[in-house]
Coordinates of C-alpha atoms and ligand atoms in Angstrom, one line a residue:
M1 CA 26.6 -2.8 4.8
A2 CA 28.9 -4.7 7.0
F3 CA 27.1 -6.7 9.5
T4 CA 30.1 -7.4 11.7
A5 CA 31.0 -3.8 12.2
S6 CA 29.3 -1.3 14.3
P7 CA 26.3 -1.2 15.0
A8 CA 27.0 -4.3 17.1
L9 CA 24.5 -7.0 17.3
I10 CA 23.8 -8.6 20.6
R11 CA 21.2 -11.0 21.9
N12 CA 18.9 -9.6 24.6
P13 CA 18.9 -12.4 27.2
I14 CA 15.4 -11.4 28.4
S15 CA 13.5 -11.2 25.3
K16 CA 15.8 -13.7 23.5
Q17 CA 15.8 -11.2 20.6
N18 CA 18.8 -9.8 18.7
V19 CA 19.2 -6.1 19.4
V20 CA 21.4 -3.5 17.7
V21 CA 23.4 -1.3 19.8
C22 CA 25.4 1.4 18.2
D23 CA 27.3 4.5 19.2
M24 CA 25.5 7.5 17.9
L25 CA 28.7 9.4 17.1
D26 CA 30.0 6.5 15.0
N27 CA 29.3 7.0 11.3
T28 CA 29.0 3.3 10.6
C29 CA 25.8 3.6 12.7
R30 CA 24.3 5.3 9.7
D31 CA 24.2 2.0 7.8
K32 CA 20.8 0.2 7.3
F33 CA 18.1 1.5 9.4
S34 CA 20.5 3.1 11.7
F35 CA 19.1 6.1 13.6
R36 CA 20.6 9.6 13.6
N37 CA 20.6 12.3 16.2
K38 CA 18.1 10.7 18.4
G39 CA 18.3 9.4 21.9
I40 CA 17.7 6.0 23.7
Y41 CA 14.8 4.0 22.3
K42 CA 13.9 1.6 25.0
G43 CA 10.4 0.2 25.6
Q44 CA 9.0 3.4 24.2
R45 CA 5.2 3.3 24.8
N46 CA 3.9 6.1 22.8
L47 CA 4.8 9.0 20.7
Q48 CA 4.7 11.5 23.5
D49 CA 7.4 9.4 25.1
H50 CA 9.1 9.5 21.8
L51 CA 9.1 13.4 21.6
T52 CA 10.6 13.5 25.1
V53 CA 13.1 10.8 24.4
A54 CA 14.1 12.1 21.1
N55 CA 14.9 15.5 22.5
A56 CA 17.1 14.0 25.2
V57 CA 20.7 14.3 24.6
S58 CA 22.5 11.0 24.8
P59 CA 25.8 9.8 23.8
S60 CA 24.5 6.5 22.5
C61 CA 21.7 5.1 20.5
V62 CA 20.3 1.9 21.8
I63 CA 17.6 0.2 19.9
V64 CA 16.0 -2.5 21.8
P65 CA 12.9 -4.4 21.2
P66 CA 10.1 -3.4 23.6
Q67 CA 8.5 -5.5 26.2
P68 CA 6.8 -8.6 24.8
P69 CA 3.3 -8.8 23.9
E70 CA 0.5 -8.5 26.5
K71 CA 1.6 -5.2 25.5
R72 CA 0.9 -5.5 21.8
S73 CA -2.9 -5.0 21.6
E74 CA -4.8 -1.8 22.1
T75 CA -7.5 -2.4 24.6
T76 CA -11.0 -1.2 25.0
G77 CA -12.2 -2.2 28.4
D78 CA -10.9 -5.8 28.5
H79 CA -11.2 -6.4 24.8
Q80 CA -8.0 -7.0 23.0
H81 CA -7.6 -6.2 19.3
H82 CA -5.7 -8.2 16.7
V83 CA -2.3 -6.9 16.3
A84 CA -2.9 -6.2 12.7
W85 CA -5.4 -3.5 13.8
T86 CA -3.4 -2.2 16.7
S87 CA -1.3 0.9 16.5
I88 CA 2.6 0.4 16.3
H89 CA 3.5 1.2 19.9
Q90 CA 6.9 2.8 19.3
E91 CA 8.1 5.0 16.7
R92 CA 10.9 2.9 15.3
W93 CA 12.9 -0.1 15.8
E94 CA 15.7 -2.1 14.1
G95 CA 17.5 -5.2 14.6
E96 CA 18.6 -8.5 13.0
L97 CA 16.0 -11.3 12.9
L98 CA 16.7 -14.8 13.6
V99 CA 16.0 -16.7 10.3
Q100 CA 14.4 -20.2 10.3
G101 CA 14.9 -22.0 7.0
H102 CA 16.9 -20.6 4.2
I103 CA 16.8 -17.1 2.5
P104 CA 18.2 -17.6 -1.1
L105 CA 21.6 -16.0 -1.3
W106 CA 20.5 -14.2 -4.6
L107 CA 18.0 -12.2 -2.5
K108 CA 20.1 -9.1 -1.9
G109 CA 18.3 -5.8 -1.3
T110 CA 15.6 -4.2 0.8
Y111 CA 11.8 -4.8 0.8
L112 CA 9.9 -1.8 1.9
R113 CA 6.3 -1.8 3.0
N114 CA 4.2 1.2 3.8
G115 CA 0.8 1.4 5.4
P116 CA -1.3 3.1 8.0
G117 CA 0.2 1.9 11.2
M118 CA -1.0 4.4 13.8
W119 CA -4.6 4.9 14.4
N120 CA -4.8 7.1 17.5
I121 CA -3.6 10.2 18.9
G122 CA -3.5 9.6 22.7
D123 CA -7.0 8.5 23.6
Y124 CA -8.6 9.6 20.3
N125 CA -9.1 6.6 18.1
F126 CA -9.4 6.9 14.4
R127 CA -12.3 5.3 12.5
H128 CA -11.0 3.8 9.3
L129 CA -8.0 1.6 8.3
F130 CA -6.9 4.2 5.7
D131 CA -6.8 7.1 8.3
G132 CA -3.7 5.8 10.1
Y133 CA -0.4 7.6 10.0
A134 CA 2.1 5.9 7.7
T135 CA 4.4 3.2 9.2
L136 CA 7.2 2.2 7.0
V137 CA 8.8 -1.4 7.5
G138 CA 12.1 -2.4 5.9
L139 CA 13.4 -6.0 5.6
H140 CA 17.0 -5.9 4.3
F141 CA 18.2 -9.2 2.9
E142 CA 21.8 -10.0 2.4
D143 CA 23.9 -13.2 2.6
G144 CA 20.9 -15.1 3.9
R145 CA 20.5 -12.8 6.7
L146 CA 17.7 -10.4 7.6
I147 CA 17.9 -7.1 9.2
A148 CA 14.4 -5.5 9.9
G149 CA 13.2 -2.1 11.0
H150 CA 10.2 0.1 11.1
R151 CA 9.8 3.9 11.4
Q152 CA 7.0 6.4 11.1
V153 CA 7.0 8.7 8.0
E154 CA 7.3 12.1 9.2
S155 CA 4.6 13.9 7.1
Q156 CA 3.4 17.4 8.2
A157 CA 0.2 15.7 9.1
Y158 CA 1.9 13.2 11.5
Q159 CA 4.2 15.8 13.0
A160 CA 1.4 18.3 13.6
A161 CA -0.7 15.6 15.2
M162 CA 2.2 14.6 17.5
K163 CA 2.9 18.2 18.4
N164 CA -0.7 19.3 18.9
Q165 CA -2.1 15.9 20.0
K166 CA -5.0 16.3 17.6
I167 CA -5.7 15.7 14.0
C168 CA -4.7 18.8 12.0
Y169 CA -5.3 17.8 8.4
R170 CA -8.2 16.0 6.5
E171 CA -7.5 12.3 6.4
F172 CA -9.4 9.5 4.6
S173 CA -12.4 9.7 7.1
E174 CA -11.1 12.0 9.8
V175 CA -11.4 15.7 9.7
P176 CA -10.0 18.3 12.2
K177 CA -12.7 19.7 14.4
A178 CA -13.3 23.4 13.8
E179 CA -13.1 25.3 17.0
N180 CA -15.7 27.8 15.9
F181 CA -17.8 28.8 12.8
L182 CA -15.1 31.3 11.5
A183 CA -12.6 28.6 11.7
Y184 CA -14.8 26.3 9.8
V185 CA -15.3 28.9 7.0
G186 CA -11.4 29.3 7.0
E187 CA -11.2 25.5 6.7
L188 CA -13.4 25.4 3.8
A189 CA -11.2 27.9 2.0
S190 CA -8.1 25.9 2.8
L191 CA -9.8 22.8 1.5
F192 CA -10.1 24.4 -2.0
S193 CA -6.5 25.5 -1.9
G194 CA -5.6 21.9 -0.8
S195 CA -3.7 23.1 2.3
S196 CA -6.1 21.4 4.7
L197 CA -5.7 18.0 2.9
T198 CA -3.3 15.5 4.5
D199 CA 0.2 14.5 3.3
N200 CA 0.1 11.4 5.3
A201 CA 1.8 9.2 2.7
N202 CA 0.4 5.9 4.0
T203 CA -0.8 3.8 0.9
G204 CA 2.6 2.8 -0.9
V205 CA 6.2 3.2 -1.6
V206 CA 8.0 3.2 -5.0
K207 CA 11.4 3.3 -6.1
L208 CA 11.9 5.7 -9.0
G209 CA 14.2 4.9 -12.0
D210 CA 16.7 7.4 -10.6
G211 CA 16.9 5.5 -7.2
R212 CA 14.8 7.9 -5.1
V213 CA 12.2 6.2 -2.9
V214 CA 8.9 7.9 -2.4
C215 CA 6.1 7.1 -0.1
L216 CA 2.7 8.0 -1.6
T217 CA -1.0 8.6 -0.9
E218 CA -3.8 10.1 -3.0
T219 CA -2.8 13.8 -2.4
Q220 CA 0.0 15.0 -4.6
K221 CA 1.4 16.8 -1.6
G222 CA 1.6 13.4 0.2
S223 CA 4.6 12.3 -1.9
I224 CA 7.5 11.9 0.6
V225 CA 11.0 10.9 -0.2
I226 CA 12.5 8.5 2.3
D227 CA 16.0 6.9 2.8
P228 CA 15.5 3.2 2.1
D229 CA 18.5 2.4 4.3
T230 CA 17.5 4.3 7.4
L231 CA 13.7 4.7 6.7
E232 CA 14.4 8.3 7.5
T233 CA 12.0 10.9 6.1
I234 CA 14.1 13.1 3.6
G235 CA 11.5 15.6 2.6
K236 CA 8.7 16.4 0.2
F237 CA 8.8 15.2 -3.4
E238 CA 7.9 18.5 -5.0
Y239 CA 6.6 18.2 -8.6
S240 CA 8.1 21.1 -10.4
D241 CA 5.5 21.2 -13.2
S242 CA 2.4 23.3 -13.0
L243 CA -0.2 20.5 -13.8
G244 CA -2.2 21.5 -10.8
G245 CA -4.8 19.2 -9.2
L246 CA -4.7 18.2 -5.6
I247 CA -5.1 14.4 -5.9
H248 CA -3.7 11.7 -8.1
S249 CA -3.7 8.0 -8.3
A250 CA -2.1 6.4 -5.3
H251 CA -0.4 3.9 -7.6
P252 CA 1.7 5.4 -10.4
I253 CA 3.2 2.9 -12.8
V254 CA 6.9 3.0 -11.9
T255 CA 9.6 1.4 -13.9
D256 CA 13.3 2.1 -14.4
K257 CA 12.3 4.2 -17.5
E258 CA 9.4 6.3 -16.4
F259 CA 6.6 7.2 -13.9
L260 CA 3.1 7.3 -15.2
T261 CA 0.3 8.8 -13.2
L262 CA -3.4 9.8 -13.5
I263 CA -4.6 13.1 -12.2
P264 CA -8.3 13.3 -11.8
D265 CA -9.9 16.7 -12.9
L266 CA -12.8 17.3 -10.5
I267 CA -13.9 20.5 -12.2
K268 CA -14.1 19.4 -15.8
P269 CA -14.7 15.7 -15.1
G270 CA -11.9 13.7 -16.6
Y271 CA -8.4 12.5 -16.2
M272 CA -4.9 13.7 -17.2
V273 CA -2.4 11.1 -18.0
A274 CA 1.2 12.3 -17.3
R275 CA 4.7 11.0 -17.5
M276 CA 7.8 11.8 -15.5
E277 CA 11.4 10.9 -16.5
P278 CA 13.9 9.4 -14.0
G279 CA 15.9 12.3 -12.6
S280 CA 13.2 14.8 -13.1
N281 CA 10.4 16.2 -10.8
E282 CA 8.5 17.4 -13.9
R283 CA 5.4 15.5 -15.1
K284 CA 4.5 16.0 -18.7
V285 CA 1.0 15.5 -20.0
I286 CA 0.5 12.7 -22.4
G287 CA -3.1 13.2 -22.9
R288 CA -6.6 13.8 -21.4
V289 CA -9.6 11.7 -21.1
D290 CA -13.1 13.3 -20.6
C291 CA -15.5 11.3 -18.5
R292 CA -18.2 9.8 -20.5
A293 CA -20.8 10.4 -17.8
G294 CA -21.3 11.6 -14.3
T295 CA -20.5 15.0 -12.8
S296 CA -17.2 13.9 -11.4
P297 CA -14.6 11.4 -12.3
G298 CA -14.5 7.8 -10.9
W299 CA -12.0 7.0 -8.1
V300 CA -8.7 6.0 -9.6
H301 CA -6.7 4.4 -6.8
S302 CA -4.8 2.5 -9.5
F303 CA -4.7 1.9 -13.3
P304 CA -3.0 -0.5 -15.6
V305 CA -0.8 -0.1 -18.6
T306 CA 0.1 -2.4 -21.6
Q307 CA 3.2 -2.0 -23.7
H308 CA 1.6 0.7 -25.9
Y309 CA -1.4 1.9 -23.9
V310 CA -2.4 3.5 -20.7
I311 CA -5.9 2.3 -19.5
V312 CA -8.0 4.8 -17.7
P313 CA -10.8 3.2 -15.8
E314 CA -14.0 5.3 -15.1
M315 CA -15.6 3.6 -12.2
P316 CA -19.1 4.4 -11.0
L317 CA -17.7 5.0 -7.5
R318 CA -17.0 8.7 -8.2
Y319 CA -15.3 11.4 -6.2
C320 CA -17.9 13.6 -4.5
A321 CA -17.1 17.4 -3.9
Q322 CA -19.8 17.7 -1.2
N323 CA -18.4 14.6 0.6
L324 CA -14.9 16.1 0.5
L325 CA -16.3 19.2 2.3
R326 CA -18.2 17.3 5.0
A327 CA -17.0 17.2 8.5
E328 CA -18.5 13.9 9.2
P329 CA -17.7 10.9 7.1
T330 CA -20.6 9.7 4.8
P331 CA -21.1 5.9 4.1
L332 CA -18.7 6.1 1.2
Y333 CA -16.4 8.7 2.5
K334 CA -15.2 11.2 -0.2
F335 CA -17.0 9.1 -2.9
Q336 CA -20.5 8.4 -4.1
W337 CA -21.9 5.3 -6.0
H338 CA -23.5 6.2 -9.2
P339 CA -24.7 3.1 -11.0
E340 CA -26.9 5.4 -13.3
S341 CA -23.7 7.0 -14.7
K342 CA -22.5 3.5 -15.9
A343 CA -18.9 2.4 -16.1
F344 CA -16.3 2.8 -18.8
M345 CA -12.7 1.9 -19.8
H346 CA -10.7 4.2 -21.9
V347 CA -7.5 3.3 -23.7
M348 CA -4.9 5.9 -24.5
C349 CA -1.9 5.6 -26.7
K350 CA 1.2 6.2 -24.6
T351 CA 3.1 8.1 -27.3
S352 CA 0.4 10.1 -29.1
G353 CA -2.1 10.6 -26.2
K354 CA -4.9 9.6 -28.5
I355 CA -7.8 7.7 -27.2
V356 CA -8.0 4.5 -29.3
A357 CA -10.9 3.0 -27.4
S358 CA -13.6 4.1 -25.0
V359 CA -16.1 1.5 -24.0
N360 CA -19.0 0.9 -21.8
V361 CA -18.4 -2.0 -19.5
P362 CA -20.4 -3.7 -16.7
L363 CA -20.5 -1.9 -13.3
F364 CA -17.4 -2.5 -11.3
V365 CA -15.6 -1.7 -8.0
T366 CA -11.9 -2.1 -8.0
F367 CA -9.0 -0.5 -6.1
H368 CA -6.3 -2.6 -7.5
F369 CA -5.5 -3.5 -11.1
I370 CA -3.4 -6.5 -11.4
N371 CA -1.9 -6.2 -14.9
A372 CA -2.9 -5.6 -18.5
Y373 CA -1.7 -6.7 -22.0
E374 CA -2.4 -6.4 -25.7
E375 CA -4.2 -9.3 -27.3
E376 CA -3.1 -9.9 -31.0
D377 CA -4.6 -11.8 -33.9
E378 CA -2.6 -14.3 -35.9
D379 CA -1.1 -11.4 -38.0
G380 CA 0.2 -9.7 -35.1
R381 CA -2.3 -6.9 -35.1
V382 CA -3.5 -5.7 -31.7
T383 CA -7.3 -6.4 -31.5
A384 CA -8.1 -5.9 -27.8
V385 CA -6.6 -4.9 -24.5
I386 CA -7.0 -7.3 -21.6
A387 CA -7.1 -5.6 -18.1
D388 CA -7.3 -7.7 -14.9
C389 CA -8.3 -6.4 -11.5
C390 CA -9.3 -7.3 -7.9
E391 CA -13.0 -6.7 -8.4
H392 CA -15.5 -6.6 -5.6
N393 CA -18.6 -7.7 -7.5
S394 CA -19.6 -4.1 -8.0
N395 CA -20.2 -3.8 -4.4
T396 CA -18.8 -0.9 -2.3
D397 CA -19.4 -2.7 1.1
I398 CA -15.6 -3.5 1.4
L399 CA -15.1 0.3 2.3
D400 CA -17.4 -0.1 5.3
K401 CA -15.7 -3.5 6.3
L402 CA -12.4 -1.7 6.5
K403 CA -13.6 0.5 9.4
L404 CA -11.4 -0.3 12.4
Q405 CA -14.4 -1.3 14.6
N406 CA -15.4 -3.9 12.1
L407 CA -11.9 -5.2 11.7
R408 CA -11.5 -5.4 15.4
S409 CA -14.7 -7.2 16.1
F410 CA -14.4 -10.5 14.3
N411 CA -16.8 -12.9 16.0
G412 CA -16.5 -15.9 13.7
K413 CA -19.1 -14.7 11.3
D414 CA -18.2 -14.7 7.5
V415 CA -18.5 -11.0 6.7
L416 CA -15.9 -10.3 4.1
P417 CA -17.7 -9.3 0.8
D418 CA -16.8 -11.6 -2.2
A419 CA -14.2 -10.5 -4.7
R420 CA -12.8 -12.1 -7.9
V421 CA -10.3 -11.7 -10.5
G422 CA -12.1 -9.4 -12.9
R423 CA -11.0 -9.5 -16.5
F424 CA -11.9 -6.7 -18.8
R425 CA -11.7 -7.2 -22.5
I426 CA -11.6 -4.0 -24.3
P427 CA -12.0 -4.4 -28.2
L428 CA -10.0 -2.0 -30.3
D429 CA -12.2 -2.4 -33.3
G430 CA -14.5 0.5 -32.5
S431 CA -17.2 -1.5 -30.9
P432 CA -18.9 0.4 -28.0
Y433 CA -18.9 -2.4 -25.3
G434 CA -16.3 -4.3 -23.4
T435 CA -16.8 -7.2 -21.1
L436 CA -15.9 -8.0 -17.6
E437 CA -15.9 -11.6 -16.3
A438 CA -14.3 -13.6 -13.6
E439 CA -11.1 -15.1 -14.9
L440 CA -11.2 -18.1 -12.6
D441 CA -13.8 -19.6 -10.3
P442 CA -13.5 -17.3 -7.2
N443 CA -13.9 -20.3 -4.8
E444 CA -10.3 -21.1 -5.8
H445 CA -9.2 -18.3 -3.7
G446 CA -12.1 -18.3 -1.1
K447 CA -13.9 -15.5 -3.0
G448 CA -11.5 -13.0 -1.4
M449 CA -9.2 -11.1 -3.7
D450 CA -7.0 -8.0 -3.2
M451 CA -3.5 -6.6 -2.6
C452 CA -2.0 -8.2 -5.7
S453 CA 1.5 -8.4 -7.2
I454 CA 3.0 -9.8 -10.3
N455 CA 6.5 -10.5 -11.6
P456 CA 7.4 -6.9 -12.5
N457 CA 9.2 -8.1 -15.7
Y458 CA 5.7 -9.0 -17.0
L459 CA 4.2 -5.5 -16.6
G460 CA 2.0 -4.7 -19.5
L461 CA 2.7 -8.1 -21.1
K462 CA 0.8 -11.4 -21.3
Y463 CA 1.4 -13.1 -18.0
R464 CA 0.3 -16.2 -16.2
Y465 CA 0.7 -15.7 -12.4
A466 CA -0.7 -13.2 -9.9
Y467 CA -0.1 -13.2 -6.2
A468 CA -2.8 -11.8 -3.8
C469 CA -4.5 -12.0 -0.6
G470 CA -7.5 -14.4 -0.7
A471 CA -9.9 -15.8 1.9
Q472 CA -10.4 -18.9 4.0
R473 CA -14.0 -18.5 5.3
P474 CA -15.4 -17.5 7.8
C475 CA -13.4 -14.3 7.9
N476 CA -13.8 -10.5 8.0
F477 CA -10.6 -9.7 6.1
P478 CA -8.5 -11.5 3.5
N479 CA -6.5 -14.0 5.5
T480 CA -4.7 -16.2 3.0
L481 CA -1.9 -15.7 0.4
T482 CA -2.9 -17.0 -3.0
K483 CA -0.9 -17.8 -6.1
I484 CA -3.2 -17.5 -9.0
D485 CA -2.4 -19.4 -12.2
L486 CA -4.4 -17.6 -14.8
Q487 CA -3.6 -20.4 -17.5
S488 CA -4.8 -23.3 -15.5
E489 CA -7.4 -21.3 -13.7
R490 CA -6.3 -22.7 -10.4
A491 CA -4.9 -21.2 -7.1
K492 CA -2.6 -22.3 -4.5
N493 CA -3.2 -20.9 -1.0
W494 CA -1.1 -20.3 2.1
Y495 CA -3.1 -20.0 5.4
E496 CA -2.4 -19.8 9.0
E497 CA -5.2 -19.9 11.6
G498 CA -5.9 -16.4 12.9
A499 CA -3.1 -14.7 11.0
V500 CA -3.4 -11.6 8.8
P501 CA -0.8 -11.6 6.0
S502 CA -0.1 -8.4 4.0
E503 CA 0.3 -8.2 0.3
P504 CA 2.3 -11.0 -1.2
F505 CA 5.2 -9.2 -3.0
F506 CA 6.9 -11.1 -5.8
V507 CA 10.8 -10.5 -6.3
P508 CA 12.1 -12.3 -9.4
R509 CA 15.4 -14.1 -9.3
P510 CA 17.9 -12.3 -11.4
G511 CA 18.4 -14.2 -14.6
A512 CA 15.3 -16.2 -14.3
T513 CA 13.6 -17.4 -17.4
E514 CA 10.4 -18.8 -15.7
E515 CA 7.7 -16.2 -14.7
D516 CA 7.3 -17.6 -11.2
D517 CA 11.1 -18.1 -10.4
G518 CA 11.6 -15.9 -7.5
V519 CA 10.3 -15.4 -4.0
V520 CA 7.2 -13.9 -2.5
I521 CA 7.5 -11.8 0.6
S522 CA 4.8 -11.0 3.1
I523 CA 4.6 -9.8 6.7
I524 CA 2.3 -11.8 8.9
S525 CA 0.5 -10.4 12.0
E526 CA -0.5 -13.3 14.2
K527 CA -3.5 -13.7 16.4
N528 CA -1.3 -13.9 19.6
G529 CA 0.1 -10.6 19.0
E530 CA 3.3 -11.8 17.4
G531 CA 4.5 -11.5 13.9
Y532 CA 7.1 -12.6 11.4
A533 CA 8.4 -12.0 7.8
L534 CA 7.5 -14.9 5.5
V535 CA 9.5 -15.8 2.4
L536 CA 7.6 -18.3 0.0
D537 CA 9.1 -19.9 -3.0
G538 CA 7.4 -18.1 -6.0
S539 CA 7.1 -21.4 -7.9
T540 CA 6.0 -24.1 -5.3
F541 CA 4.4 -21.4 -3.0
E542 CA 5.9 -23.3 0.0
E543 CA 7.5 -21.5 2.9
I544 CA 11.4 -21.3 2.6
A545 CA 12.0 -18.9 5.5
T546 CA 10.4 -17.1 8.4
A547 CA 12.0 -14.6 10.8
K548 CA 10.0 -13.5 13.9
F549 CA 9.8 -9.9 14.7
P550 CA 10.3 -8.9 18.5
Y551 CA 6.6 -7.9 18.3
G552 CA 3.8 -8.1 15.8
L553 CA 3.4 -5.4 13.4
P554 CA 0.2 -3.7 12.4
Y555 CA -1.3 -4.4 9.0
G556 CA 0.5 -2.7 6.0
L557 CA -0.5 -2.1 2.4
H558 CA 2.0 -1.9 -0.5
G559 CA 5.6 -2.5 -0.9
C560 CA 8.5 -2.2 -3.2
W561 CA 11.9 -3.8 -3.8
V562 CA 15.2 -1.9 -3.7
P563 CA 17.8 -4.2 -5.1
K564 CA 21.3 -3.9 -3.7
Q565 CA 23.5 -2.0 -6.2
Ligands
LIG1 C1 -9.6 10.1 -1.7 C2 -9.0 11.3 -1.0 C3 -8.2 11.2 0.1 C4 -7.6 10.0 0.6 C5 -7.6 8.8 0.1 C6 -6.9 7.6 0.6 C7 -5.9 7.7 1.7 C8 -7.1 6.4 0.1 C9 -6.5 5.2 0.3 C10 -7.0 4.1 -0.3 C11 -6.6 2.8 -0.1 C12 -5.5 2.5 0.8 C13 -7.2 1.7 -0.7 C14 -6.9 0.4 -0.5 C15 -7.9 -0.6 -0.7 C16 -7.6 -2.0 -0.2 C17 -8.5 -2.9 -0.2 C18 -9.8 -2.7 -0.8 C19 -8.3 -4.1 0.4 C20 -9.3 -5.0 0.5 C21 -9.1 -6.2 1.2 O1 -9.9 -7.1 1.0 C22 -7.9 12.3 0.9 C23 -6.4 12.6 0.6 C24 -8.0 12.2 2.3 C25 -8.7 13.6 0.5 C26 -8.9 13.6 -0.9 C27 -9.6 12.5 -1.5
FE2_2 FE1 -3.5 0.5 -3.1

């Protein structure tokens, strides 16, 4: 992208922000985060405005930051919410940010972050963090400069909600209201076919080995291809196989060589492990794991891999068919806690699909695995698999804490449940038990631990560093960025009073030989309603650059890196 050509960059004298102005008919406007075929975006307040504005025919496309912040918090009476938990108030924006500090010149590419950024339709407010419609944020780094943008993912669920001004698909906790009993019966039927489930791809974004970029959620139909340059929704990612199933792990393992996924089987409790080649839309089954207990599989939001194995967790927090059918959310939403069904870890050979270990482990609650690797004896024989995760002390309370009313009502009390780096050791010698222990003293990271990343070059390999969100107490949500040294069992923490940082995402420096040689990117939502992009040095964990957005952004979940070709 040429920064000097159209779209032109001007500094808005009122907001003191850089804005991008481009001619819609000019093809160069189709560069990074440029917008096609739409009208003027100026101080758009809500999506109803957007629909009106987008339909207007206009000769130019002017993308201007909206009015500054009193603006940035949804209010209930006179109570203002933290911008992290406030819906994004315009559908999209892009512009160059003023960088303070120095962005390394080697950092060339786009960081994309996805997450649920819109939690209301008109006056109707959603209940849970995970219900929100997907907001994609892009940070394009080049030559020490930073162009930022955000845009809504145009899933069917989102489009239908905007058109009809009501929820039309089943979200994490929200369910469309049936107008009458017959409609309710019809909806039950559509639930079995999957047609009433959401495709709101709000949990993550991945770059496939062939370059396609896909936003994901837990429904298979919620796999949506986007353009990483414009953030535009391109269309559904259609799996061309006939593996079936309606849901999958929200976090596939994606490398330049493959895409590995887990498909829970709710009928015959178990999991299918499948692989897809770059350039293909066809997943092929590697193997199947039958659940060791319970009447349904455990929730698999993510799973880890080693060089040779796929690890399938069987968590006692299990999918629950009845809860999937319910109109009102239950305490654990689509899930149920079954400690009596115990917990297991299964290890499948990536090439043969054979189960090489299936062990009973202590009860656990995890959403995010950090990494896994093979442990060898002195003769180089693999004796065990080590799998690390953000573990919530086998307590499901975190799901309740992520209700929006809880996130929005922090009163200084310390209510964030404790979490730790949980390390599973799964022996491969046929013994029936594995272990789970904290890998370092959780006080090192304030007993908060989630939203993790590692150097991607260490995926499946013995590694030393993990980056995550930790806690500085008292808090109601992880509020620090933490660099964990698994070797020294120490952590280094970044903290700003009242700020909510999103997942620290590690980007290695090309050619680096040290594991922590790179940068860590996060997006910070500040307590005054503002927000900025933050770049930390991966090694020292010190700030090297910040760049303010024209307005604070809502919290987001997971990201990916699209290097410049
Ligand atoms: C499970 C089903 C569905 C939807 C599931 C969704 C959208 C799950 C999203 C899970 C996420 C974003 C988990 C993130 C966890 C983050 C944590 C614990 C952070 C903690 C911080 O301390 C439907 C598709 C709605 C229906 C089928 C079943
Ligand atoms: Fe996740």
